Short mmCIF file of C-alpha atoms in Angstrom, two decimals:
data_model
loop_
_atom_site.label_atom_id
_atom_site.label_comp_id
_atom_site.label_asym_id
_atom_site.label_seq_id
_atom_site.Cartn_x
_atom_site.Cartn_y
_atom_site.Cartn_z
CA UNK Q 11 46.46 44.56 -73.06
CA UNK Q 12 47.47 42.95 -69.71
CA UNK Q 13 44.66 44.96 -67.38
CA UNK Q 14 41.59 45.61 -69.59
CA UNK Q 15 41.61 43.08 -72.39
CA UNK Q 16 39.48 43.85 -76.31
CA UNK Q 17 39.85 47.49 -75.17
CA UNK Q 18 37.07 49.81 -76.79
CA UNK Q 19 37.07 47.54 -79.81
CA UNK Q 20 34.03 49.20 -81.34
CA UNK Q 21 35.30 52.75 -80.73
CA UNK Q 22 32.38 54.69 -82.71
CA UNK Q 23 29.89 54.28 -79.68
CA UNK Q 24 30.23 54.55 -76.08
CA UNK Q 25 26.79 52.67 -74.95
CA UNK Q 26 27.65 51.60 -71.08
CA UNK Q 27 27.00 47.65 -71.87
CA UNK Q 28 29.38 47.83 -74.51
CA UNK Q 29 32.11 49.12 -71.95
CA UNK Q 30 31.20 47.15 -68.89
CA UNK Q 31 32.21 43.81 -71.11
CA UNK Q 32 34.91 45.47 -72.16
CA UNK Q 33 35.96 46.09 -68.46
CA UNK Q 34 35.53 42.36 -68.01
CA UNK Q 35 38.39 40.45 -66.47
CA UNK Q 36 38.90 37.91 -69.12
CA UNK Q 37 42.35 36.96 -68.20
CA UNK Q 38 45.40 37.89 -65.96
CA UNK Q 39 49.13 37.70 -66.02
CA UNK Q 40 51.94 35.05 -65.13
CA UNK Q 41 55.48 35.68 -65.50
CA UNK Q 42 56.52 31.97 -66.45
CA UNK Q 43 55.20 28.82 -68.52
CA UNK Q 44 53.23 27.50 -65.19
CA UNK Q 45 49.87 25.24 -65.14
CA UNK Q 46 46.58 26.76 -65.03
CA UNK Q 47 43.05 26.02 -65.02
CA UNK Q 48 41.40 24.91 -68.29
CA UNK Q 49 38.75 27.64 -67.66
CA UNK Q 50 37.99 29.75 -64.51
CA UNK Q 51 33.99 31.53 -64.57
CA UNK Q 52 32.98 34.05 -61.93
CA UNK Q 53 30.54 37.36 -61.78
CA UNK Q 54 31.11 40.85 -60.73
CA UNK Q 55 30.01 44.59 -61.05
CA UNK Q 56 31.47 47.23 -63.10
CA UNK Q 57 30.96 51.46 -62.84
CA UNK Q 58 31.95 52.77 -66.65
CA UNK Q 59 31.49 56.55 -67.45
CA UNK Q 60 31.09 57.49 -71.25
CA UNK Q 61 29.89 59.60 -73.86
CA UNK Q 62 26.94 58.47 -76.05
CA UNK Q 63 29.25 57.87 -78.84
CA UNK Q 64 32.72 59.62 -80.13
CA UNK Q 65 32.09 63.14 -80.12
CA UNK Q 66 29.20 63.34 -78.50
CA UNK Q 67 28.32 66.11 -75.39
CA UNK Q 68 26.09 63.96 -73.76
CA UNK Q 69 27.66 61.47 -70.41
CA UNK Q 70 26.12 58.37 -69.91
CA UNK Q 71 27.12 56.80 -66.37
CA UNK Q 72 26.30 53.19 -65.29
CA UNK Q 73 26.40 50.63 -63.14
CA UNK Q 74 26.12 46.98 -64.67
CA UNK Q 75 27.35 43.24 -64.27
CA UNK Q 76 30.42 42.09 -65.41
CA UNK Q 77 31.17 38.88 -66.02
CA UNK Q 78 34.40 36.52 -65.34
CA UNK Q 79 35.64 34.01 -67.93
CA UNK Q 80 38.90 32.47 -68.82
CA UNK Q 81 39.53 29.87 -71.51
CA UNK Q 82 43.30 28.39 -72.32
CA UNK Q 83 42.29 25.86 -75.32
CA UNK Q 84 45.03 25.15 -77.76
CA UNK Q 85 42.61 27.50 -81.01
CA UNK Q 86 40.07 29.42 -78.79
CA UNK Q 87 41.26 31.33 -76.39
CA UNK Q 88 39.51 33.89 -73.68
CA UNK Q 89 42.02 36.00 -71.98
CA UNK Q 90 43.77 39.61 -71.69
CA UNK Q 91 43.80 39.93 -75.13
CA UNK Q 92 39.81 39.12 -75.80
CA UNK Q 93 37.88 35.98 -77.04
CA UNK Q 94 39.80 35.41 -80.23
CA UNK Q 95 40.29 31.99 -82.37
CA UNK Q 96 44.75 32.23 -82.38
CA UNK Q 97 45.22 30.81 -86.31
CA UNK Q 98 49.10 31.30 -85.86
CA UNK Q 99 51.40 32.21 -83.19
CA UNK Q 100 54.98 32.27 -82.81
CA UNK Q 101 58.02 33.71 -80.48
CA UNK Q 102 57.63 37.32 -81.96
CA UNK Q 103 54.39 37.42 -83.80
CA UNK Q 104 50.38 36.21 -83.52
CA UNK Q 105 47.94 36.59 -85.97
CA UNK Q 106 44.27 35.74 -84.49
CA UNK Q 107 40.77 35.79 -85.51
CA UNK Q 108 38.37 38.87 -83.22
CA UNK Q 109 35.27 39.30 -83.06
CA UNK Q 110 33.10 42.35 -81.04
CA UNK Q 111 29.48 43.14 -80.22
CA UNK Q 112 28.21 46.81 -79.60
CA UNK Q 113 24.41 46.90 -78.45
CA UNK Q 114 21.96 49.86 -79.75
CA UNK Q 115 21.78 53.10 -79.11
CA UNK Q 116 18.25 55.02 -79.35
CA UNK Q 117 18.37 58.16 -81.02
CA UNK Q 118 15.46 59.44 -79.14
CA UNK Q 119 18.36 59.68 -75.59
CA UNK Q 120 21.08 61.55 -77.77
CA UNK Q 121 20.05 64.95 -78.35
CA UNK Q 122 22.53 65.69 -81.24
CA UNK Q 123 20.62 62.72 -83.33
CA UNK Q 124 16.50 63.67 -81.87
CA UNK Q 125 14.35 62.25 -85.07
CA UNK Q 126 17.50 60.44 -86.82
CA UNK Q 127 17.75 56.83 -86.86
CA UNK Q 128 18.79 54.29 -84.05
CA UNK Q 129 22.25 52.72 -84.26
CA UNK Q 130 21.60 49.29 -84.83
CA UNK Q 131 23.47 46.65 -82.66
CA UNK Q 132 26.09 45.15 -84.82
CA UNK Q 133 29.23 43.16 -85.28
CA UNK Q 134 32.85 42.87 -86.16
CA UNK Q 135 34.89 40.79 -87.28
CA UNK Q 136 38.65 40.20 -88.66
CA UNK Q 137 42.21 39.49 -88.31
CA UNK Q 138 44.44 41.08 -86.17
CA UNK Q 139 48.18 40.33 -86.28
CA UNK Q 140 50.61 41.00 -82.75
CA UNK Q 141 53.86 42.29 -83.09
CA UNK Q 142 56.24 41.34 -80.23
CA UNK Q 143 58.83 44.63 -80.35
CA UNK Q 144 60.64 44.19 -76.88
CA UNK Q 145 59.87 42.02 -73.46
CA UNK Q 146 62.23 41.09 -71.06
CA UNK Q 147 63.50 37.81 -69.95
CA UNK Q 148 60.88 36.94 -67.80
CA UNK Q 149 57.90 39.25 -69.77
CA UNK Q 150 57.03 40.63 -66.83
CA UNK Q 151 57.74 44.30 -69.47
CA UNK Q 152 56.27 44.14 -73.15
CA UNK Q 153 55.90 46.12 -75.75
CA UNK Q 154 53.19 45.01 -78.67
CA UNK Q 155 52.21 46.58 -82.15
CA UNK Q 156 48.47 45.06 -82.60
CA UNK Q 157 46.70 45.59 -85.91
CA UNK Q 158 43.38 44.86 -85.75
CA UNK Q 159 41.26 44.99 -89.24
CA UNK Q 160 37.27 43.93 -88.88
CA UNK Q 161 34.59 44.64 -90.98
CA UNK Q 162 30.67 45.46 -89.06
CA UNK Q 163 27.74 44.27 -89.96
CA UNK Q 164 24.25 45.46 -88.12
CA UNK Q 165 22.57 43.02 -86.20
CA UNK Q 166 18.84 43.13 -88.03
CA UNK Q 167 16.63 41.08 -89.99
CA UNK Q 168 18.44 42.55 -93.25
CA UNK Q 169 21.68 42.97 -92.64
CA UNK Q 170 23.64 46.10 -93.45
CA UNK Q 171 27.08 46.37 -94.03
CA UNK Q 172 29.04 49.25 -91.90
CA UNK Q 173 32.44 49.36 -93.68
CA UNK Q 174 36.07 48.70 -92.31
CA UNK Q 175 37.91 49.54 -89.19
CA UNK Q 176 41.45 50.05 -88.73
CA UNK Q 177 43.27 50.42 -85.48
CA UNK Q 178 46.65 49.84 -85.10
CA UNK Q 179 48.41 50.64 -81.64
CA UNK Q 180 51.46 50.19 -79.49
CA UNK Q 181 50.72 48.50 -76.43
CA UNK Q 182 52.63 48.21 -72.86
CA UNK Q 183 51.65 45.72 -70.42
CA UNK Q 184 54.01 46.20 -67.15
CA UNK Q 185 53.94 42.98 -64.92
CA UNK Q 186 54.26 43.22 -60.84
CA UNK Q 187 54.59 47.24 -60.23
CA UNK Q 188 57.79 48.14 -58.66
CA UNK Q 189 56.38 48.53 -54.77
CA UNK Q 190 53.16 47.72 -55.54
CA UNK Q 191 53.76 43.88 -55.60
CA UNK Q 192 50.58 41.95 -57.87
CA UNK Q 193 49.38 45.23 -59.74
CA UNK Q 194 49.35 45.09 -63.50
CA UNK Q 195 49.78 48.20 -65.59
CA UNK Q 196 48.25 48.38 -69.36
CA UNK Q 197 49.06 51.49 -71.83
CA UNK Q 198 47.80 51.99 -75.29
CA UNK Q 199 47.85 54.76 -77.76
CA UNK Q 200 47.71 54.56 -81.72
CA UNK Q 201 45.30 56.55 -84.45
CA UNK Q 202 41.82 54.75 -85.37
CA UNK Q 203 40.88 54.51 -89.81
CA UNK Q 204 37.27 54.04 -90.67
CA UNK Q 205 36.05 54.12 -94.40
CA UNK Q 206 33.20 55.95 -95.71
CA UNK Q 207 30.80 53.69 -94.92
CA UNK Q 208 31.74 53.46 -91.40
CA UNK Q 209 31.82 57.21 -90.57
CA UNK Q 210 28.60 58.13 -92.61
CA UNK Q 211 26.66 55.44 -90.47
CA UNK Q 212 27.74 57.08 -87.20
CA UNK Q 213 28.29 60.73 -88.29
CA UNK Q 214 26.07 61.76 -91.84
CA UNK Q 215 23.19 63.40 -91.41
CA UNK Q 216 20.73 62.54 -94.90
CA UNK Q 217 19.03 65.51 -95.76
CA UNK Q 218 15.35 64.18 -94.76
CA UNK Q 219 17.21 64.38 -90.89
CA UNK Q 220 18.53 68.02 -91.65
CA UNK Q 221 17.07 70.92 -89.62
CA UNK Q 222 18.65 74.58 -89.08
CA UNK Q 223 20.64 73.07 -86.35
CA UNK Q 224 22.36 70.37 -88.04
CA UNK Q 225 22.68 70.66 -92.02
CA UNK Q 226 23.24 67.79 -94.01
CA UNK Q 227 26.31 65.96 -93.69
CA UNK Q 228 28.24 63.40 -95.69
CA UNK Q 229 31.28 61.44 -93.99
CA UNK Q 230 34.02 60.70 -95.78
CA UNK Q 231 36.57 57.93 -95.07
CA UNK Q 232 39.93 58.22 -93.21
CA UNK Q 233 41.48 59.40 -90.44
CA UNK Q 234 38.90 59.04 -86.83
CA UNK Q 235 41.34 60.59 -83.98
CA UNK Q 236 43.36 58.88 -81.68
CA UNK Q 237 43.02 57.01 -78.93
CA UNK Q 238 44.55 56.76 -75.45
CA UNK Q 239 44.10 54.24 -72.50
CA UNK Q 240 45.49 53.29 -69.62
CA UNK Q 241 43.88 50.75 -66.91
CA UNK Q 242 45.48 48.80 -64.39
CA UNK Q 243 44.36 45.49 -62.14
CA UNK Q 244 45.28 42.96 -60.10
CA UNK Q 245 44.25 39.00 -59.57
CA UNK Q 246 43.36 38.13 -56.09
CA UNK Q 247 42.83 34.11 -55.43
CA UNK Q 248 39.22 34.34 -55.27
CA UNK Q 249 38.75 37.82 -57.45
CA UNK Q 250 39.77 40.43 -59.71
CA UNK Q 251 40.04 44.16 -59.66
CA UNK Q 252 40.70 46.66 -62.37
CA UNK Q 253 40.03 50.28 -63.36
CA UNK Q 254 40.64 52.21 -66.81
CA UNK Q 255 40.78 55.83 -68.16
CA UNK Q 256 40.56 56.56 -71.89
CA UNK Q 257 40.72 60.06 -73.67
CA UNK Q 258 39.99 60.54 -77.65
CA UNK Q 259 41.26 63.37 -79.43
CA UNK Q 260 38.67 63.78 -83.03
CA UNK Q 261 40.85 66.62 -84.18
CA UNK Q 262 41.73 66.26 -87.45
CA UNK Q 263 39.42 63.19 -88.43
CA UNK Q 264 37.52 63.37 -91.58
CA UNK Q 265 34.31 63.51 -89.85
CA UNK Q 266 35.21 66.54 -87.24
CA UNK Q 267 33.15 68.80 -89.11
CA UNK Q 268 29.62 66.66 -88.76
CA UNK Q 269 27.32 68.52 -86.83
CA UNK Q 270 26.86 65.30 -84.86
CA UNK Q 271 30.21 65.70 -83.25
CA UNK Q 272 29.83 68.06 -80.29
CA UNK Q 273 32.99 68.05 -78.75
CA UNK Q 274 36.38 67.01 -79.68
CA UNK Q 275 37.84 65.27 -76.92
CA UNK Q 276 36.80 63.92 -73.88
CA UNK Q 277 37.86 61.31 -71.21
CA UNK Q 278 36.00 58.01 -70.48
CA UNK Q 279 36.40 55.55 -67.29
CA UNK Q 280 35.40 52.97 -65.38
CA UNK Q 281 36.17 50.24 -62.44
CA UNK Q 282 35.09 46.30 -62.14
CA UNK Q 283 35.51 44.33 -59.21
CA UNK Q 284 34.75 40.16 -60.11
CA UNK Q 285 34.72 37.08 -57.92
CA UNK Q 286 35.98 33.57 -59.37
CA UNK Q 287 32.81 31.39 -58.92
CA UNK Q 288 34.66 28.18 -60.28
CA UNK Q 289 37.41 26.52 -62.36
CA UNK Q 290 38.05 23.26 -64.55
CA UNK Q 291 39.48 20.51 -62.41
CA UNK Q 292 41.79 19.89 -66.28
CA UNK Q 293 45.19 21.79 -66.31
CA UNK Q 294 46.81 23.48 -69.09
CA UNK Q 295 50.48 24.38 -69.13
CA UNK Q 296 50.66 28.01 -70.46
CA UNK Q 297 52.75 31.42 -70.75
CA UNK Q 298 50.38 33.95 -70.22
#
């Protein structure tokens, strides 16, 4: 996505450091194959707005820093699209190796889980394939079908595995706004797929956590909701601006029934404003 880059990519928790790096600049647009810095490294400050996790009733509203970085090497790459290793690309199609961290989240600041166990920090990772369905001559318009597919692990002393993740979306990165000359558009929309193991870690309740208020629970594996964001930003020469609104919709995912999901949709949003600190004095042609 051209404006907000590794968009929401762990999409079971809402935790405000979580979003401000995934507000973070990490890349920009050009129309043409043109030369560019090697790298380009800067800081800022991002606002985000967000629930505690999906489904939760409780708002969590921050102010934290956000960092600038940009890397064109020929494997790893940190751009747009997120800090990725690129194992094959081609005219129409990419397939690249993701990874994404989501920090903790203490039970003892979500009322819905009061007595239930944190949620661990953790980690996923997988391969996500990019579908090139339409872009004009000069890609300034382009139209993507990403498929992301990562597995989490918690971040802990013994590790414990939290299942699969599925996302696939369509994706619409608009170049240079008509009339608003600089300004980059990003849209994305597509259904999210967790397996058991996934959903019971962030929605089951074991019966030692039971009380009259929330029975116990057992998530099964499936369908999670969909997902809709839209963000928009521009590149100035010496910083970046950008700004994003996403809504979920839960109806109709496996776990909708949980007693841990308190509402059903909701918007989340957020602004980051970043100043480029420094660049590589090495060039790189590229077609961003």
């Amino acid at each position: 996505m051209t404006t907000l880059p590794s968009f929401l990519s762990r999409p079971h928790q809402g935790h405000a450091l979580a979003c401000a790096l995934l507000l973070t600049p990490l890349g920009f647009s050009a129309l043409a194959a043109e030369e560019r810095p090697l790298w380009e490294a800067g800081v800022g400050v991002a606002a985000v707005s967000f629930p505690a996790y999906r489904g939760s009733d409780q708002r969590n509203s921050f102010v934290l820093p956000s960092p600038f970085f940009v890397y064109r090497g020929e494997f790893l790459k940190a751009d747009r699209d997120g800090v990725r290793a690129e194992l094959f690309d081609s005219e129409r199609a990419e397939l690249t190796l993701s990874v994404a961290l989501s920090p903790p989240a203490a039970s003892k600041d979500i009322r819905a889980r009061a007595g239930m166990p944190d949620l661990r920090a953790n980690v996923e990772i997988g391969p996500q394939v990019n579908l090139t369905l339409w872009q004009t001559d000069d890609r300034a318009r382009r139209l993507k079908l990403l498929l992301p597919m990562r597995t989490a692990f918690t971040l802990q002393k013994d590790s414990r595995s939290l299942g699969w993740v599925v996302h696939p979306k369509l994706n619409l990165d608009v170049n240079d706004l008509q009339g608003l000359p600089g300004w980059n558009l990003g849209m994305q929309l597509g259904p999210l797929f967790g397996d058991r193991r996934q959903h019971r870690y962030f929605y089951g309740v074991d019966g030692a956590y039971a009380t009259a208020e929330r029975p116990s629970y057992q998530a099964g594996g499936g369908f999670a909701g969909m997902q809709y964001v839209v963000g928009v930003s521009k590149r100035y020469p010496k910083h970046w601006v950008g700004a994003f609104l996403r809504y979920d919709n839960l109806n109709g995912a496996r776990f909708a029934d949980s007693p841990l999901v308190r509402t059903k949709h909701y918007v989340a949003g957020g602004f980051a404003v970043s100043w480029i600190l420094g660049q590589s004095a090495e060039r790189v042609v590229v077609d961003e």
